[in-house]
mmCIF file of C-alpha atoms in Angstrom:
data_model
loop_
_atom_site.group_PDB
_atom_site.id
_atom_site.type_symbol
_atom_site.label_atom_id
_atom_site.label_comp_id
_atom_site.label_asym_id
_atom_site.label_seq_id
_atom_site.Cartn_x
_atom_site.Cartn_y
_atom_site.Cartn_z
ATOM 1 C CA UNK A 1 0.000 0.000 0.000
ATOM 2 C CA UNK A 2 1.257 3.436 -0.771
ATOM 3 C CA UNK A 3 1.756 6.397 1.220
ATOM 4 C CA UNK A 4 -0.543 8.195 -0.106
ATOM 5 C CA UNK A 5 -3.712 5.871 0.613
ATOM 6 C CA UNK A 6 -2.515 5.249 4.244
ATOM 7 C CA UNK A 7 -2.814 9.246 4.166
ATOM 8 C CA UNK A 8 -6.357 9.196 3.183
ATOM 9 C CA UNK A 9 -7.016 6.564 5.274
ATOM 10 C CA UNK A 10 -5.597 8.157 8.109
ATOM 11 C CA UNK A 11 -7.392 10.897 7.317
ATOM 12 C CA UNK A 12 -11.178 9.327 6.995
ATOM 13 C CA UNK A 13 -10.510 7.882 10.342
ATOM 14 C CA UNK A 14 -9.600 11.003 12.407
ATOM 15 C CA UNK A 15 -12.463 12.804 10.865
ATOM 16 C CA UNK A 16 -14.693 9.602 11.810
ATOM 17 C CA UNK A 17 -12.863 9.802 15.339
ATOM 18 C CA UNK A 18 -13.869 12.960 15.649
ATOM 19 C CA UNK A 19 -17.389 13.144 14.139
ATOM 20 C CA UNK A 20 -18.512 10.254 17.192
ATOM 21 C CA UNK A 21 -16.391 12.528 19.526
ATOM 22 C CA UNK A 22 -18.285 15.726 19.088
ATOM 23 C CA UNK A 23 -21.762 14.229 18.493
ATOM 24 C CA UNK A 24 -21.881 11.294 20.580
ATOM 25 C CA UNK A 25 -18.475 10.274 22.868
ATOM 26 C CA UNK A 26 -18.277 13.812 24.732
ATOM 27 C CA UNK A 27 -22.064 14.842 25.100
ATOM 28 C CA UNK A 28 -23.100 11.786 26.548
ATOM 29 C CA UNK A 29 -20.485 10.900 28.844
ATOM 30 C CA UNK A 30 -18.494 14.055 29.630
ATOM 31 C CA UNK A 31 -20.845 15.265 33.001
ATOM 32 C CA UNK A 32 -20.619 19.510 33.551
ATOM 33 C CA UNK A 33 -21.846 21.711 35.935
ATOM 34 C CA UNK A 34 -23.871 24.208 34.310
ATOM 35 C CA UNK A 35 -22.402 27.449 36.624
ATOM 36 C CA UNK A 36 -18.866 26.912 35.114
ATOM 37 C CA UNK A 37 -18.269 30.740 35.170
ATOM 38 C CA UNK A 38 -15.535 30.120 32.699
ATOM 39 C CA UNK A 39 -15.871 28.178 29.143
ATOM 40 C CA UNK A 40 -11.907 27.479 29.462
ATOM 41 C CA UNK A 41 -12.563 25.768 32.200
ATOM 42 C CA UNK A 42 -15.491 23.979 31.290
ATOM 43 C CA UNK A 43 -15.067 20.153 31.609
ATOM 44 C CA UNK A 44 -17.068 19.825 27.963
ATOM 45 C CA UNK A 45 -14.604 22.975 26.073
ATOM 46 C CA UNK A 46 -10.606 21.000 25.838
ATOM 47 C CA UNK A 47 -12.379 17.386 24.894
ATOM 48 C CA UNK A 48 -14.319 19.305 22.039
ATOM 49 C CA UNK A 49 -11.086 21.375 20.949
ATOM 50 C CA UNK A 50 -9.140 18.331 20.854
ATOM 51 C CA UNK A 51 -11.825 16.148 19.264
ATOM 52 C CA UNK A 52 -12.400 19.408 16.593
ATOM 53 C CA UNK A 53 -8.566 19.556 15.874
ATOM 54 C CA UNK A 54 -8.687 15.536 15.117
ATOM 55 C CA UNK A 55 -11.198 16.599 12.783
ATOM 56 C CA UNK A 56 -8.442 19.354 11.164
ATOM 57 C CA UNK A 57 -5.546 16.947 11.176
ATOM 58 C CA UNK A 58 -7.706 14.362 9.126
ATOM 59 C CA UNK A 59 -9.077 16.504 6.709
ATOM 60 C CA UNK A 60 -5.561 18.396 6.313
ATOM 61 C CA UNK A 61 -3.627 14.792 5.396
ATOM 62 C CA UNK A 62 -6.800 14.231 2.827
ATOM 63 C CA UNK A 63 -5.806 17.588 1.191
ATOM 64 C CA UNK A 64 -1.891 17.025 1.075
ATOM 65 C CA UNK A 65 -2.395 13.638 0.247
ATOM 66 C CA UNK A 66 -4.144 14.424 -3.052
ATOM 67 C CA UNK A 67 -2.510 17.516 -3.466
ATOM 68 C CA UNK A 68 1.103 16.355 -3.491
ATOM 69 C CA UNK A 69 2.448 14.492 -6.763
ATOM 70 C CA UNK A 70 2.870 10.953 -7.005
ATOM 71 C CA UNK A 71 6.207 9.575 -6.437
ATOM 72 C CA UNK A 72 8.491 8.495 -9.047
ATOM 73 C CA UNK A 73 9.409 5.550 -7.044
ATOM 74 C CA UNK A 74 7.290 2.888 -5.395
ATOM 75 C CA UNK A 75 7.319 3.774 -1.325
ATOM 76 C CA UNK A 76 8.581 1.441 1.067
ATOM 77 C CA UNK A 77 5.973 -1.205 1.651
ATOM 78 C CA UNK A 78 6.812 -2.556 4.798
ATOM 79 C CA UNK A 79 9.737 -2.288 7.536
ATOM 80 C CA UNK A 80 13.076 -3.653 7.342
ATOM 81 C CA UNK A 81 13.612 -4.824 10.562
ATOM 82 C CA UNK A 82 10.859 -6.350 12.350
ATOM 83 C CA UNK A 83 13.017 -7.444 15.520
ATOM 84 C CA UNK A 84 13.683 -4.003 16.211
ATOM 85 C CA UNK A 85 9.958 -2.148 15.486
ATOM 86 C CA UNK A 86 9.027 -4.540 18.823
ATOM 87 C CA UNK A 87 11.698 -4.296 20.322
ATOM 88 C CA UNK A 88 10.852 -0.156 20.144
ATOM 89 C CA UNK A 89 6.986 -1.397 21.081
ATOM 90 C CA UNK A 90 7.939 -3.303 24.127
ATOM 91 C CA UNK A 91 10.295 -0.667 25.621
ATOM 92 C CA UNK A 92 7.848 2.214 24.573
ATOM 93 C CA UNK A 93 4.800 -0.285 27.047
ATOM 94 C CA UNK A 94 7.887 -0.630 29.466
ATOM 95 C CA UNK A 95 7.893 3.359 29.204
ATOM 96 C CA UNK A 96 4.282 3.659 29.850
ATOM 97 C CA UNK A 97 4.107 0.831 33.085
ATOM 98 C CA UNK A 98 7.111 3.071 34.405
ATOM 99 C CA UNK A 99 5.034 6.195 34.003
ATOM 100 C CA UNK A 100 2.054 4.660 36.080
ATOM 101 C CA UNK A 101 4.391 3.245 38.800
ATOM 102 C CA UNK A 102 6.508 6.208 39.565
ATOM 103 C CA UNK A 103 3.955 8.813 39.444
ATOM 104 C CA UNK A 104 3.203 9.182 42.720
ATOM 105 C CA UNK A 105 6.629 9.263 43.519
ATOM 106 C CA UNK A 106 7.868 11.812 41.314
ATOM 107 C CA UNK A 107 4.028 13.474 40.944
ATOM 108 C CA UNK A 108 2.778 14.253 37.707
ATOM 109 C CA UNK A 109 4.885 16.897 36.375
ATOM 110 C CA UNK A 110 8.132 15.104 37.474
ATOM 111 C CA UNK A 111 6.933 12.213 35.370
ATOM 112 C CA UNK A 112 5.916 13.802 32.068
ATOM 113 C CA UNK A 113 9.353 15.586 32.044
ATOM 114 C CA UNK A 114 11.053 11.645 32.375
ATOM 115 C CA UNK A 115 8.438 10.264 30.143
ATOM 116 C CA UNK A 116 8.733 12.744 27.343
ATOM 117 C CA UNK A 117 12.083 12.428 27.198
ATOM 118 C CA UNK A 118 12.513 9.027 27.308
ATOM 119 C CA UNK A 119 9.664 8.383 24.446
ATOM 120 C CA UNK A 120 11.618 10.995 21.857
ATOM 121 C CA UNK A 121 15.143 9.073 22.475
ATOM 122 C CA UNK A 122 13.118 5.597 22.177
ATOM 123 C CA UNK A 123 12.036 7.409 18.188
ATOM 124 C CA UNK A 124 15.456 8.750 17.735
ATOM 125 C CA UNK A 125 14.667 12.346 17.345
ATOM 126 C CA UNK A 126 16.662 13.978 14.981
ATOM 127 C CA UNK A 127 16.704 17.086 17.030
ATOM 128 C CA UNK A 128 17.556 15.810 21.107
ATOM 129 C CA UNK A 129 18.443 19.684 22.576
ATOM 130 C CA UNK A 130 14.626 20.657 21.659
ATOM 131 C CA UNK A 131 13.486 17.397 22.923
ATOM 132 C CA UNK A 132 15.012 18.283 26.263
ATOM 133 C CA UNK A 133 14.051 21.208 26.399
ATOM 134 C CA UNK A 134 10.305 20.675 25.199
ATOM 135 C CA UNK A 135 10.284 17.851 28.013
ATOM 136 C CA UNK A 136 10.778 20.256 31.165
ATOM 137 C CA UNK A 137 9.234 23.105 29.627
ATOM 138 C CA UNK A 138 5.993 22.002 28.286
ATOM 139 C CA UNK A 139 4.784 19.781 31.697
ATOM 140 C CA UNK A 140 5.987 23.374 33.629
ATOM 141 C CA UNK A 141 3.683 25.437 31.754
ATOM 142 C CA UNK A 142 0.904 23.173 31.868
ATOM 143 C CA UNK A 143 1.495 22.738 35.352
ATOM 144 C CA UNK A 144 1.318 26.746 35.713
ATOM 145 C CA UNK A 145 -1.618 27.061 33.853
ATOM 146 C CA UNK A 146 -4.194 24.246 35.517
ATOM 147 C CA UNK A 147 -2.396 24.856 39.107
ATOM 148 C CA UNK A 148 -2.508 28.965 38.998
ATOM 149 C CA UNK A 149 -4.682 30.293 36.744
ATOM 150 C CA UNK A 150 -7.354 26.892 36.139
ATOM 151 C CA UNK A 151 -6.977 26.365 40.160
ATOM 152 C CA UNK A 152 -6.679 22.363 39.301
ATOM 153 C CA UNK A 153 -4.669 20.186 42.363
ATOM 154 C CA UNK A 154 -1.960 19.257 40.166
ATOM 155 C CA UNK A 155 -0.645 15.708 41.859
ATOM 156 C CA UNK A 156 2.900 16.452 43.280
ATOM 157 C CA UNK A 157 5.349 14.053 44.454
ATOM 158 C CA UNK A 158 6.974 13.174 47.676
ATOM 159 C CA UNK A 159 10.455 14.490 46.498
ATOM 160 C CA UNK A 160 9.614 17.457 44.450
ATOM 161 C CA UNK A 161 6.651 20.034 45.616
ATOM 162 C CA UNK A 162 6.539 22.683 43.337
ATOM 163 C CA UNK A 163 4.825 25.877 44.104
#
């Protein structure tokens, strides 16, 4: 199968993914209070942003799928080295089981720094300063955002309690 049909594939399935989000998965079994004095903070508003940009994603791989030429060359059709692709799934589960065990340890932010990390070495990011970077920085600001301006208990660690 070519690249280009596991595109539109792709595609037809986020838009699917996020067709039964918005009209059936998060109205019927996301729960809100109706005096949320804030839609930001609304339980129903980040499942519906996220389930809307699945939505975007699909329908932009549709458009570059059929908008980009065809390739001179037949694409890869399968991988080269099947030992290693599960070897890569087994430590990225062995990555996820360590997330779940050491988070209350190491609380929540802690964890998504280690986690991050480890998951872009496990790919073999081409770019491992921004990876490091991105993986204290981005759980920081999140953690800014739900614990000081959102008001959300953020789970904190025994080691590590941040302010």
């Amino acid at each position: 199968m070519e690249d280009r049909s596991i595109q539109i594939q792709l595609g037809i399935g986020a838009i699917a993914a996020s067709v039964f989000l918005i009209a059936v998965a998060i109205p019927f079994w996301v729960s809100s209070p109706s005096n949320v004095p804030n839609v930001i903070l609304s339980p129903l508003f980040w499942p519906n942003v996220l389930a809307a940009l699945t939505g975007l994603i699909g329908a932009g791989l549709i458009v570059t799928s059929i908008a980009r030429p065809r390739p001179e060359k037949p694409d890869a059709s399968d991988v080269d080295d099947r030992p290693a692709a599960f070897t890569r799934l087994a430590i990225m589960a062995v990555i996820m089981i360590a997330s779940v065990l050491v988070m209350p340890r190491l609380g929540l932010v802690g964890t998504a720094m280690l986690t991050f990390a480890a998951t872009a070495f496990l790919v073999k990011t081409k770019h491992p300063r921004s990876a490091l970077v991105c993986a204290v920085v981005i759980p920081l600001v999140l953690y800014v955002f739900f614990a000081h301006i959102a008001g959300v208990a953020v789970p904190q660690g025994d080691f590590v309690r941040l302010p």
